Tab-separated table of C-alpha atoms and ligand atoms in Angstrom:
chain	number	residue	atom	x	y	z
A	9	MET	CA	2.859	39.899	10.293
A	10	ALA	CA	3.007	43.311	8.709
A	11	GLY	CA	6.385	44.183	10.276
A	12	TYR	CA	8.272	41.549	8.276
A	13	ASP	CA	8.979	41.297	4.550
A	14	TYR	CA	7.463	37.791	4.484
A	15	ASP	CA	5.059	35.722	6.540
A	16	LEU	CA	7.166	32.704	5.594
A	17	PHE	CA	10.658	32.380	4.194
A	18	VAL	CA	11.661	28.909	3.038
A	19	ILE	CA	15.296	27.876	2.621
A	20	GLY	CA	15.632	25.032	0.128
A	21	GLY	CA	13.645	24.484	-3.065
A	22	GLY	CA	13.286	20.705	-3.004
A	23	SER	CA	10.114	18.659	-2.730
A	24	GLY	CA	9.378	19.674	0.879
A	25	GLY	CA	10.326	23.356	0.645
A	26	VAL	CA	8.490	23.968	-2.611
A	27	ARG	CA	5.347	22.258	-1.344
A	28	ALA	CA	5.304	24.362	1.846
A	29	ALA	CA	5.984	27.582	-0.085
A	30	ARG	CA	3.334	26.886	-2.710
A	31	VAL	CA	0.585	25.887	-0.267
A	32	ALA	CA	1.313	28.761	2.144
A	33	ALA	CA	1.346	31.251	-0.755
A	34	ALA	CA	-1.946	29.867	-2.008
A	35	LEU	CA	-3.393	30.660	1.438
A	36	GLY	CA	-2.537	34.306	0.783
A	37	LYS	CA	0.638	34.356	2.880
A	38	ARG	CA	3.569	36.439	1.686
A	39	VAL	CA	6.137	33.754	0.897
A	40	GLY	CA	9.757	33.832	-0.265
A	41	ILE	CA	11.865	30.785	-1.067
A	42	ALA	CA	15.594	30.570	-1.739
A	43	GLU	CA	17.344	27.745	-3.600
A	44	GLU	CA	21.092	27.885	-4.204
A	45	TYR	CA	21.249	25.227	-6.939
A	46	ARG	CA	18.189	24.119	-8.901
A	47	PHE	CA	14.498	24.094	-7.933
A	48	GLY	CA	13.309	20.523	-7.566
A	49	GLY	CA	16.047	19.472	-5.135
A	50	THR	CA	17.485	15.996	-4.768
A	51	CYS	CA	14.400	14.106	-5.951
A	52	VAL	CA	13.947	15.930	-9.241
A	53	ILE	CA	17.490	16.964	-10.105
A	54	ARG	CA	19.750	14.137	-8.879
A	55	GLY	CA	17.591	11.525	-7.198
A	56	CYS	CA	14.293	9.745	-7.706
A	57	VAL	CA	13.360	11.169	-11.110
A	58	PRO	CA	16.619	10.733	-13.070
A	59	LYS	CA	17.185	7.436	-11.244
A	60	LYS	CA	13.850	6.050	-12.431
A	61	LEU	CA	14.565	7.215	-15.984
A	62	TYR	CA	17.912	5.390	-15.844
A	63	VAL	CA	16.183	2.291	-14.455
A	64	TYR	CA	13.907	2.287	-17.506
A	65	ALA	CA	16.919	2.751	-19.785
A	66	SER	CA	18.741	-0.144	-18.174
A	67	GLN	CA	15.798	-2.554	-18.549
A	68	PHE	CA	15.731	-2.571	-22.351
A	69	PRO	CA	18.366	-5.298	-22.893
A	70	GLU	CA	16.171	-7.723	-20.925
A	71	HIS	CA	13.070	-6.610	-22.828
A	72	PHE	CA	14.888	-7.204	-26.125
A	73	ALA	CA	16.022	-10.659	-24.976
A	74	ASP	CA	12.576	-11.581	-23.627
A	75	ALA	CA	10.893	-10.567	-26.887
A	76	ALA	CA	12.230	-13.648	-28.716
A	77	GLY	CA	9.952	-16.022	-26.796
A	78	TYR	CA	7.003	-13.932	-27.947
A	79	GLY	CA	7.958	-14.308	-31.582
A	80	TRP	CA	9.928	-11.136	-32.109
A	81	THR	CA	13.277	-10.874	-33.784
A	82	VAL	CA	15.069	-7.806	-32.511
A	83	PRO	CA	18.096	-6.633	-34.487
A	84	GLU	CA	21.271	-6.084	-32.514
A	85	ALA	CA	20.667	-3.099	-30.270
A	86	SER	CA	23.164	-0.394	-29.393
A	87	PHE	CA	23.113	2.126	-26.576
A	88	ASN	CA	24.233	5.747	-26.461
A	89	TRP	CA	24.949	7.026	-22.968
A	90	ARG	CA	25.224	10.648	-24.030
A	91	THR	CA	21.766	10.554	-25.593
A	92	LEU	CA	20.325	9.217	-22.345
A	93	VAL	CA	22.078	11.911	-20.270
A	94	ALA	CA	20.930	14.682	-22.652
A	95	ASN	CA	17.325	13.460	-22.677
A	96	LYS	CA	17.353	13.137	-18.886
A	97	ASP	CA	18.676	16.713	-18.641
A	98	ARG	CA	15.857	17.975	-20.821
A	99	GLU	CA	13.246	16.265	-18.666
A	100	ILE	CA	14.603	17.495	-15.340
A	101	SER	CA	14.909	21.039	-16.708
A	102	ARG	CA	11.237	20.839	-17.645
A	103	LEU	CA	10.324	19.684	-14.135
A	104	GLU	CA	12.590	22.289	-12.538
A	105	ALA	CA	10.749	25.044	-14.401
A	106	ILE	CA	7.386	23.646	-13.276
A	107	TYR	CA	8.472	23.566	-9.630
A	108	LYS	CA	9.513	27.223	-9.791
A	109	LYS	CA	6.453	28.264	-11.755
A	110	ASN	CA	4.117	26.569	-9.282
A	111	VAL	CA	5.471	28.644	-6.399
A	112	GLU	CA	5.357	31.856	-8.393
A	113	GLY	CA	1.901	31.034	-9.758
A	114	ALA	CA	0.621	30.743	-6.192
A	115	GLY	CA	2.043	34.191	-5.408
A	116	GLY	CA	5.392	33.201	-3.828
A	117	GLU	CA	8.686	34.893	-4.644
A	118	THR	CA	11.663	32.728	-5.692
A	119	PHE	CA	15.338	33.552	-5.161
A	120	HIS	CA	18.292	31.841	-6.738
A	121	SER	CA	20.700	32.244	-3.864
A	122	ARG	CA	22.355	30.573	-0.925
A	123	ALA	CA	20.702	31.701	2.311
A	124	MET	CA	22.001	32.103	5.851
A	125	ILE	CA	19.983	32.766	8.963
A	126	VAL	CA	21.586	35.696	10.797
A	127	ASP	CA	18.856	36.214	13.371
A	128	PRO	CA	15.659	34.197	14.092
A	129	HIS	CA	13.739	36.578	11.828
A	130	VAL	CA	16.483	37.616	9.398
A	131	VAL	CA	17.799	35.751	6.361
A	132	HIS	CA	20.811	36.899	4.363
A	133	LEU	CA	20.685	36.001	0.653
A	134	LEU	CA	24.355	35.677	-0.218
A	135	ASP	CA	24.164	35.705	-4.005
A	136	ASP	CA	21.997	38.836	-4.001
A	137	ASP	CA	23.833	40.333	-0.996
A	138	ARG	CA	20.474	41.216	0.403
A	139	THR	CA	18.769	40.720	3.739
A	140	VAL	CA	15.111	39.833	4.171
A	141	THR	CA	12.969	39.457	7.271
A	142	ALA	CA	10.299	36.874	7.955
A	143	ASP	CA	7.814	36.005	10.646
A	144	GLN	CA	8.309	32.245	10.164
A	145	ILE	CA	11.314	30.477	8.664
A	146	LEU	CA	11.272	26.938	7.290
A	147	ILE	CA	14.523	25.052	6.694
A	148	ALA	CA	14.201	22.392	3.996
A	149	THR	CA	17.762	22.098	2.750
A	150	GLY	CA	17.789	18.307	2.373
A	151	GLY	CA	20.935	16.205	2.476
A	152	ARG	CA	23.887	15.081	0.425
A	153	PRO	CA	25.888	11.890	-0.020
A	154	ALA	CA	28.033	11.035	3.000
A	155	ALA	CA	31.718	11.456	2.190
A	156	HIS	CA	34.335	8.944	3.303
A	157	PRO	CA	37.455	10.953	4.217
A	158	ALA	CA	38.915	8.026	6.174
A	159	LEU	CA	39.258	5.987	2.967
A	160	PRO	CA	42.688	6.513	1.393
A	161	GLY	CA	42.039	7.555	-2.202
A	162	HIS	CA	38.483	8.714	-1.492
A	163	GLU	CA	39.143	11.706	-3.742
A	164	HIS	CA	39.011	9.337	-6.741
A	165	CYS	CA	35.485	8.197	-5.877
A	166	ILE	CA	32.188	9.493	-7.190
A	167	PHE	CA	28.755	9.667	-5.554
A	168	SER	CA	25.264	9.268	-6.986
A	169	ASN	CA	25.294	12.995	-7.902
A	170	GLU	CA	28.148	12.501	-10.360
A	171	ALA	CA	26.974	9.082	-11.565
A	172	PHE	CA	24.083	10.688	-13.445
A	173	ASP	CA	26.338	12.895	-15.544
A	174	LEU	CA	29.488	10.898	-16.251
A	175	LYS	CA	31.090	11.923	-19.534
A	176	GLU	CA	31.586	8.284	-20.490
A	177	LEU	CA	29.845	5.143	-19.357
A	178	PRO	CA	32.520	3.178	-17.446
A	179	LYS	CA	33.437	-0.325	-18.599
A	180	ALA	CA	33.688	-1.501	-14.994
A	181	ILE	CA	32.411	0.013	-11.745
A	182	MET	CA	32.616	-0.825	-8.073
A	183	ILE	CA	29.828	0.448	-5.855
A	184	GLU	CA	30.298	0.530	-2.104
A	185	GLY	CA	27.233	0.255	0.154
A	186	GLY	CA	24.251	-2.049	0.469
A	187	GLY	CA	21.354	0.400	0.758
A	188	TYR	CA	18.795	1.794	-1.685
A	189	ILE	CA	21.231	3.800	-3.781
A	190	ALA	CA	23.971	1.178	-4.054
A	191	VAL	CA	21.529	-1.557	-5.062
A	192	GLU	CA	19.572	0.586	-7.513
A	193	PHE	CA	22.706	1.880	-9.241
A	194	ALA	CA	24.289	-1.583	-9.373
A	195	ASN	CA	21.276	-2.734	-11.377
A	196	ILE	CA	21.268	0.377	-13.560
A	197	PHE	CA	24.952	0.106	-14.490
A	198	HIS	CA	24.745	-3.635	-15.043
A	199	GLY	CA	21.700	-3.212	-17.282
A	200	LEU	CA	23.569	-0.636	-19.343
A	201	GLY	CA	26.345	-3.140	-19.921
A	202	VAL	CA	28.842	-2.099	-17.249
A	203	ASP	CA	30.802	-4.802	-15.415
A	204	THR	CA	29.457	-4.163	-11.904
A	205	THR	CA	30.631	-5.153	-8.440
A	206	LEU	CA	28.714	-4.283	-5.279
A	207	VAL	CA	30.765	-4.237	-2.091
A	208	TYR	CA	28.820	-4.353	1.154
A	209	ARG	CA	30.125	-4.459	4.721
A	210	GLY	CA	27.239	-6.499	6.198
A	211	LYS	CA	26.061	-10.064	5.766
A	212	GLU	CA	23.257	-9.279	3.299
A	213	ILE	CA	22.310	-6.249	1.182
A	214	LEU	CA	19.404	-3.925	2.122
A	215	SER	CA	19.700	-4.313	5.882
A	216	ARG	CA	16.353	-2.695	6.669
A	217	PHE	CA	14.218	-5.051	4.554
A	218	ASP	CA	12.726	-8.527	4.950
A	219	MET	CA	15.459	-11.186	4.832
A	220	ASP	CA	13.591	-13.367	2.343
A	221	LEU	CA	13.478	-10.525	-0.189
A	222	ARG	CA	17.074	-9.550	0.495
A	223	ARG	CA	18.354	-13.065	-0.171
A	224	THR	CA	16.195	-13.611	-3.245
A	225	LEU	CA	17.161	-10.248	-4.740
A	226	HIS	CA	20.835	-10.982	-4.053
A	227	GLU	CA	20.593	-14.348	-5.838
A	228	THR	CA	18.697	-12.847	-8.778
A	229	MET	CA	21.190	-10.000	-9.179
A	230	GLU	CA	24.091	-12.463	-9.138
A	231	LYS	CA	22.342	-14.637	-11.704
A	232	LYS	CA	22.111	-11.601	-13.976
A	233	GLY	CA	25.863	-11.149	-13.656
A	234	ILE	CA	26.308	-8.551	-10.891
A	235	ARG	CA	29.143	-9.446	-8.534
A	236	ILE	CA	28.117	-8.955	-4.896
A	237	LEU	CA	30.767	-9.127	-2.198
A	238	CYS	CA	29.373	-9.120	1.351
A	239	HIS	CA	31.445	-8.763	4.534
A	240	ALA	CA	33.753	-6.573	2.471
A	241	VAL	CA	34.874	-2.952	2.693
A	242	SER	CA	37.348	-1.059	0.574
A	243	GLU	CA	40.627	-0.251	2.300
A	244	SER	CA	42.070	2.063	-0.295
A	245	ILE	CA	41.511	3.337	-3.812
A	246	ARG	CA	44.593	3.847	-5.958
A	247	LYS	CA	44.845	5.537	-9.304
A	248	ARG	CA	46.837	3.487	-11.821
A	249	PRO	CA	49.115	4.947	-14.479
A	250	ASP	CA	46.494	4.050	-17.131
A	251	GLY	CA	43.913	6.177	-15.282
A	252	ARG	CA	41.887	3.224	-14.017
A	253	LEU	CA	41.395	2.576	-10.313
A	254	ASP	CA	42.517	-0.270	-8.075
A	255	ALA	CA	40.174	-0.832	-5.150
A	256	LEU	CA	41.807	-2.861	-2.398
A	257	LEU	CA	39.271	-4.682	-0.252
A	258	THR	CA	39.474	-6.032	3.287
A	259	THR	CA	38.973	-9.490	1.787
A	260	GLY	CA	42.374	-9.211	0.131
A	261	GLN	CA	40.870	-8.801	-3.347
A	262	THR	CA	41.830	-5.979	-5.677
A	263	LEU	CA	39.239	-4.771	-8.168
A	264	THR	CA	40.419	-2.826	-11.191
A	265	VAL	CA	37.628	-0.560	-12.363
A	266	ASP	CA	36.996	2.733	-14.166
A	267	GLN	CA	34.855	4.242	-11.428
A	268	VAL	CA	34.297	3.688	-7.712
A	269	MET	CA	30.966	4.983	-6.463
A	270	LEU	CA	30.293	5.461	-2.756
A	271	ALA	CA	26.672	5.064	-1.612
A	272	ILE	CA	27.126	4.854	2.133
A	273	GLY	CA	24.218	7.003	3.299
A	274	ARG	CA	23.252	10.645	3.139
A	275	ILE	CA	23.866	13.445	5.641
A	276	PRO	CA	21.820	16.583	6.391
A	277	ASN	CA	22.737	19.944	4.827
A	278	THR	CA	23.148	22.119	7.906
A	279	GLN	CA	26.658	23.530	7.482
A	280	ASN	CA	27.514	27.200	6.946
A	281	MET	CA	23.944	28.379	7.283
A	282	GLY	CA	24.367	30.347	10.474
A	283	LEU	CA	22.488	27.753	12.523
A	284	GLU	CA	25.034	27.521	15.352
A	285	GLY	CA	25.130	31.323	15.532
A	286	ILE	CA	21.437	31.593	16.362
A	287	GLY	CA	21.582	28.674	18.826
A	288	LEU	CA	19.580	26.161	16.769
A	289	GLU	CA	19.769	22.705	18.338
A	290	MET	CA	21.097	19.827	16.276
A	291	THR	CA	21.497	16.090	16.741
A	292	GLN	CA	24.880	14.374	16.928
A	293	ALA	CA	24.504	13.423	13.275
A	294	GLY	CA	24.208	17.119	12.382
A	295	ALA	CA	20.474	17.018	11.661
A	296	ILE	CA	18.135	19.754	12.875
A	297	LYS	CA	16.271	18.705	16.015
A	298	VAL	CA	12.520	19.210	15.744
A	299	ASP	CA	9.487	18.407	17.869
A	300	GLU	CA	6.558	16.311	16.650
A	301	TYR	CA	5.251	19.341	14.689
A	302	SER	CA	8.597	19.982	12.926
A	303	ARG	CA	9.298	23.031	15.110
A	304	THR	CA	12.921	23.636	16.191
A	305	ASN	CA	13.974	24.904	19.612
A	306	ILE	CA	13.512	28.441	18.216
A	307	ASP	CA	9.801	29.172	18.174
A	308	ASN	CA	9.439	30.641	14.678
A	309	ILE	CA	11.924	28.336	12.920
A	310	TRP	CA	10.807	24.984	11.538
A	311	ALA	CA	12.499	22.191	9.600
A	312	ILE	CA	11.219	19.410	7.371
A	313	GLY	CA	12.563	16.684	5.103
A	314	ASP	CA	16.009	15.086	4.980
A	315	VAL	CA	17.628	17.926	6.946
A	316	THR	CA	15.822	16.559	10.027
A	317	ASN	CA	16.972	12.988	9.301
A	318	ARG	CA	13.660	11.416	10.280
A	319	VAL	CA	12.724	9.321	7.240
A	320	GLN	CA	14.718	10.218	4.109
A	321	LEU	CA	11.972	9.873	1.515
A	322	THR	CA	10.421	12.457	-0.822
A	323	PRO	CA	6.761	11.738	0.043
A	324	VAL	CA	7.634	12.055	3.729
A	325	ALA	CA	9.112	15.537	3.176
A	326	ILE	CA	5.983	16.546	1.239
A	327	HIS	CA	3.733	15.198	3.993
A	328	GLU	CA	5.775	17.067	6.622
A	329	ALA	CA	5.376	20.246	4.540
A	330	MET	CA	1.587	19.872	4.467
A	331	CYS	CA	1.519	19.258	8.231
A	332	PHE	CA	3.727	22.310	8.787
A	333	VAL	CA	1.321	24.548	6.857
A	334	GLU	CA	-1.639	23.175	8.833
A	335	THR	CA	0.199	23.839	12.095
A	336	ALA	CA	1.796	27.207	11.370
A	337	PHE	CA	-0.833	28.858	9.187
A	338	LYS	CA	-4.171	27.136	9.601
A	339	GLY	CA	-4.424	26.926	13.385
A	340	ASN	CA	-4.644	23.144	13.128
A	341	PRO	CA	-1.603	21.580	14.825
A	342	THR	CA	-0.850	18.438	12.824
A	343	ALA	CA	2.019	16.081	13.562
A	344	PRO	CA	3.403	14.141	10.594
A	345	ASP	CA	2.593	10.438	10.742
A	346	HIS	CA	5.725	8.361	10.164
A	347	ASP	CA	4.114	5.008	10.879
A	348	THR	CA	3.693	2.232	8.256
A	349	ILE	CA	5.332	3.953	5.284
A	350	ALA	CA	5.244	1.976	2.059
A	351	THR	CA	8.464	2.102	0.075
A	352	ALA	CA	10.076	0.668	-3.037
A	353	VAL	CA	13.601	-0.161	-4.078
A	354	PHE	CA	13.959	0.143	-7.843
A	355	SER	CA	16.248	-2.799	-8.062
A	356	GLN	CA	15.763	-5.332	-10.860
A	357	PRO	CA	13.533	-7.058	-9.864
A	358	GLU	CA	11.875	-4.361	-7.762
A	359	ILE	CA	11.091	-4.494	-4.082
A	360	GLY	CA	7.833	-3.074	-2.769
A	361	THR	CA	7.231	-3.258	0.918
A	362	VAL	CA	5.126	-1.901	3.757
A	363	GLY	CA	5.022	-2.674	7.457
A	364	LEU	CA	7.050	-5.106	9.521
A	365	SER	CA	9.536	-7.617	8.171
A	366	GLU	CA	9.285	-11.171	9.494
A	367	ASP	CA	12.233	-10.618	11.840
A	368	GLU	CA	10.775	-7.401	13.275
A	369	ALA	CA	7.331	-8.994	13.729
A	370	VAL	CA	8.759	-12.020	15.516
A	371	LYS	CA	10.502	-9.740	18.018
A	372	ARG	CA	7.229	-7.974	18.830
A	373	PHE	CA	4.536	-10.664	18.502
A	374	ALA	CA	4.326	-14.120	20.138
A	375	ASP	CA	2.453	-15.811	17.281
A	376	VAL	CA	3.325	-14.748	13.746
A	377	GLU	CA	1.876	-16.346	10.623
A	378	ILE	CA	3.860	-16.160	7.385
A	379	TYR	CA	2.108	-16.491	4.043
A	380	ARG	CA	4.630	-16.881	1.276
A	381	ALA	CA	4.402	-17.501	-2.448
A	382	SER	CA	7.332	-17.873	-4.805
A	383	PHE	CA	6.496	-18.359	-8.461
A	384	ARG	CA	7.517	-17.579	-11.989
A	385	PRO	CA	5.467	-14.589	-13.171
A	386	MET	CA	3.403	-15.239	-16.307
A	387	ARG	CA	5.425	-12.810	-18.419
A	388	HIS	CA	8.498	-14.993	-17.834
A	389	THR	CA	6.832	-18.168	-19.112
A	390	LEU	CA	7.201	-17.507	-22.840
A	391	SER	CA	10.262	-15.341	-22.391
A	392	GLY	CA	11.956	-18.238	-20.627
A	393	ARG	CA	13.544	-15.880	-18.133
A	394	ASP	CA	14.508	-17.839	-15.050
A	395	GLU	CA	13.340	-15.318	-12.464
A	396	LYS	CA	11.002	-15.856	-9.534
A	397	MET	CA	8.551	-13.448	-7.966
A	398	LEU	CA	8.202	-13.481	-4.189
A	399	MET	CA	5.213	-12.346	-2.132
A	400	LYS	CA	4.935	-12.476	1.583
A	401	LEU	CA	2.388	-11.448	4.183
A	402	VAL	CA	3.335	-11.209	7.844
A	403	VAL	CA	0.280	-11.635	10.084
A	404	ASP	CA	-0.293	-11.420	13.831
A	405	GLY	CA	-1.821	-14.818	14.664
A	406	ALA	CA	-3.706	-13.465	17.682
A	407	SER	CA	-5.468	-10.471	16.092
A	408	ARG	CA	-5.198	-11.592	12.423
A	409	LYS	CA	-3.888	-8.101	11.626
A	410	VAL	CA	-1.606	-7.937	8.578
A	411	LEU	CA	1.637	-6.508	9.956
A	412	GLY	CA	3.723	-6.500	6.798
A	413	ALA	CA	3.407	-7.061	3.055
A	414	HIS	CA	6.483	-7.642	0.922
A	415	VAL	CA	6.813	-8.129	-2.803
A	416	LEU	CA	9.825	-8.811	-5.010
A	417	GLY	CA	9.188	-8.810	-8.730
A	418	PRO	CA	7.906	-6.761	-11.651
A	419	ASP	CA	5.815	-3.739	-10.591
A	420	ALA	CA	6.384	-4.388	-6.876
A	421	GLY	CA	6.674	-0.621	-6.311
A	422	GLU	CA	3.224	-0.045	-7.797
A	423	MET	CA	1.811	-2.822	-5.604
A	424	ALA	CA	3.439	-1.349	-2.489
A	425	GLN	CA	1.537	1.888	-3.018
A	426	LEU	CA	-1.786	0.036	-2.994
A	427	LEU	CA	-0.795	-2.320	-0.178
A	428	GLY	CA	0.028	0.762	1.871
A	429	ILE	CA	-3.661	1.662	2.099
A	430	PRO	CA	-5.048	-1.517	3.729
A	431	LEU	CA	-2.052	-1.853	6.018
A	432	LYS	CA	-2.413	1.757	7.127
A	433	ALA	CA	-6.097	1.064	7.752
A	434	GLY	CA	-5.115	-1.915	9.929
A	435	VAL	CA	-6.940	-4.617	7.987
A	436	THR	CA	-6.853	-8.318	8.903
A	437	LYS	CA	-5.836	-11.341	6.866
A	438	ASP	CA	-9.560	-12.194	6.697
A	439	ASP	CA	-10.104	-8.922	4.777
A	440	PHE	CA	-7.435	-10.032	2.288
A	441	ASP	CA	-9.163	-13.442	2.013
A	442	ARG	CA	-12.542	-11.816	1.364
A	443	THR	CA	-11.108	-9.750	-1.486
A	444	MET	CA	-11.757	-11.067	-4.985
A	445	ALA	CA	-8.674	-11.723	-7.078
A	446	VAL	CA	-7.959	-9.784	-10.258
A	447	HIS	CA	-7.116	-12.424	-12.828
A	448	PRO	CA	-4.685	-13.008	-14.445
A	449	THR	CA	-2.284	-10.800	-12.511
A	450	ALA	CA	0.724	-11.465	-10.344
A	451	ALA	CA	-0.809	-9.413	-7.524
A	452	GLU	CA	-3.721	-11.845	-7.176
A	453	GLU	CA	-1.371	-14.067	-5.162
A	454	LEU	CA	-1.698	-11.522	-2.380
A	455	VAL	CA	-5.359	-12.435	-1.834
A	456	THR	CA	-5.142	-16.168	-2.549
A	457	MET	CA	-2.613	-17.341	0.011
A	458	TYR	CA	-5.197	-18.939	2.315
A	459	LYS	CA	-3.010	-21.153	4.494
A	460	PRO	CA	0.076	-20.001	6.371
A	461	THR	CA	3.306	-21.361	4.908
A	462	TYR	CA	4.654	-21.514	8.469
A	463	ARG	CA	4.185	-19.874	11.853
A	464	VAL	CA	6.713	-18.460	14.270
A	465	LYS	CA	5.634	-19.062	17.869
A	466	ASP	CA	7.686	-17.470	20.625
A	467	GLY	CA	10.549	-17.112	18.185
A	468	GLN	CA	10.426	-20.773	17.064
A	469	ARG	CA	9.441	-21.653	13.509
A	470	VAL	CA	6.708	-24.310	13.312
A	471	GLN	CA	5.072	-25.697	10.163
B	528	NDP	P1	21.148	3.743	3.074
B	528	NDP	O1	21.076	4.208	4.461
B	528	NDP	O2	19.974	3.093	2.444
B	528	NDP	O3	22.361	2.737	2.920
B	528	NDP	C1	23.656	3.085	3.284
B	528	NDP	C2	24.511	1.863	3.086
B	528	NDP	O4	25.874	2.176	3.286
B	528	NDP	C3	24.168	0.747	4.061
B	528	NDP	O5	24.237	-0.478	3.373
B	528	NDP	C4	25.272	0.870	5.112
B	528	NDP	O6	25.562	-0.343	5.734
B	528	NDP	C5	26.442	1.297	4.255
B	528	NDP	N1	27.460	2.062	4.968
B	528	NDP	C6	27.292	3.086	5.819
B	528	NDP	N2	28.474	3.559	6.243
B	528	NDP	C7	29.431	2.812	5.634
B	528	NDP	C8	30.854	2.804	5.667
B	528	NDP	N3	31.537	3.681	6.410
B	528	NDP	N4	31.512	1.892	4.912
B	528	NDP	C9	30.831	1.011	4.161
B	528	NDP	N5	29.487	0.963	4.086
B	528	NDP	C10	28.793	1.854	4.817
B	528	NDP	O7	21.649	5.017	2.254
B	528	NDP	P2	21.699	5.340	0.716
B	528	NDP	O8	22.897	6.204	0.559
B	528	NDP	O9	21.570	4.124	-0.125
B	528	NDP	O10	20.392	6.200	0.523
B	528	NDP	C11	20.105	7.307	1.390
B	528	NDP	C12	18.630	7.426	1.638
B	528	NDP	O11	17.988	7.908	0.479
B	528	NDP	C13	17.968	6.094	1.946
B	528	NDP	O12	17.975	5.829	3.316
B	528	NDP	C14	16.575	6.282	1.426
B	528	NDP	O13	15.757	6.714	2.479
B	528	NDP	C15	16.702	7.355	0.375
B	528	NDP	N6	16.520	6.749	-0.959
B	528	NDP	C16	15.313	6.215	-1.285
B	528	NDP	C17	15.117	5.621	-2.499
B	528	NDP	C18	13.797	5.031	-2.833
B	528	NDP	O14	12.812	5.382	-2.199
B	528	NDP	N7	13.714	4.121	-3.793
B	528	NDP	C19	16.177	5.550	-3.499
B	528	NDP	C20	17.425	6.113	-3.049
B	528	NDP	C21	17.561	6.693	-1.829
B	528	NDP	P3	24.642	-0.947	6.923
B	528	NDP	O15	23.415	-1.505	6.259
B	528	NDP	O16	25.522	-2.014	7.484
B	528	NDP	O17	24.375	0.167	7.851
């Protein structure tokens, strides 16, 4: 639209916002994008990328220990936290620059500023004290860790944001929560030599995953030395005279630690952006309400990614961005597909999963076949590491369709990506059986489990 400064103005320079800006600009649209902090957003700056780097860092002690069985003598190793933080910073700065450059290279204009919507076609850039107009506006401001103001002493706690950049590695940490972030960080800190306690309110960690994997991961983490307290919540956090923290739990225990990290979910970034002022509809949880095409109740304003609180995952935000561009600029209305999303938890061992858990399948299907293999992966034979790998297929007995595939063990995340393709395509167990194994791999178990381990008929387990 010639009357506006931009065809599209994007607020938020994370994975979703940058993708939409870059692709729309490459179509020849006049695009502006504002980011108040750093281009790259949660995933690149304080999420997936630094997390994975820290996972790698935390795995070395086990690699060193495992090397002995393969004939290696490794001299006593030492770890420098500050080196890791500095190297991580260098890498994310490199990625940040690429994100920005990609938008600009496609012809988009980047702004380093907080943005507020003052009218459905007008955005105020606070840091520049400048107002711009746009035909279409896309909100992709992501989310942030949920605070816990009801917890006395919450001001002493840190979140995942701060955990990446602590000045010193704590000697002991308590992490509250049982989701992705709590479990991943518990493994990271433990691997780096920190005395780690995970405190979770429910009966088993990772409530949205298959119970078999949850239990086996829990046992494996405890065997490594991570303390996991279920059915427990912290009641208060008190600072001691020596600067350490006492965490009082509902179980009556007191944990004395150097840091308490809260990982109790993430909430959408919708505050102080002028959204109420223009009448934008939001959910009770404060997320932006959108239709199946990511359009808000205001015709020319759209929202994608964590700010909509649909599925809080980077690839989902990127997919929603691509669908938005198809819909808004290519005359091809495309609704994002949120069905059968493969995902990984970078715990140690990893979880890789796609589709229905056994419990979910049993609720929906009368005859469910479970194929399950638990074994010691080959790499742990000579190393002597006492750790099992678990693989599980959940199959609809009537149609033979594979409903879920779940892996716990080394490289499970990589396997989940590939398992996502056949499950998305709706393949049957017979297709898995017809597939030749790749030998010797751990993943070959997925195509060699010919007989069901057990069935669940009308909710009852039968052998
Ligand atoms: P999750 O939703 O995964 O987990 C939140 C955890 O906090 C749950 O165990 C929940 O318990 C617990 N909880 C919630 N409220 C309270 C409370 N008031 N007191 C005590 N415990 C509480 O959120 P995360 O913060 O771990 O991660 C946010 C999102 O980021 C994830 O949903 C995921 O989509 C994404 N993410 C993805 C990663 C990946 O792909 N590998 C890695 C990290 C994050 P309950 O289970 O009982 O509800």
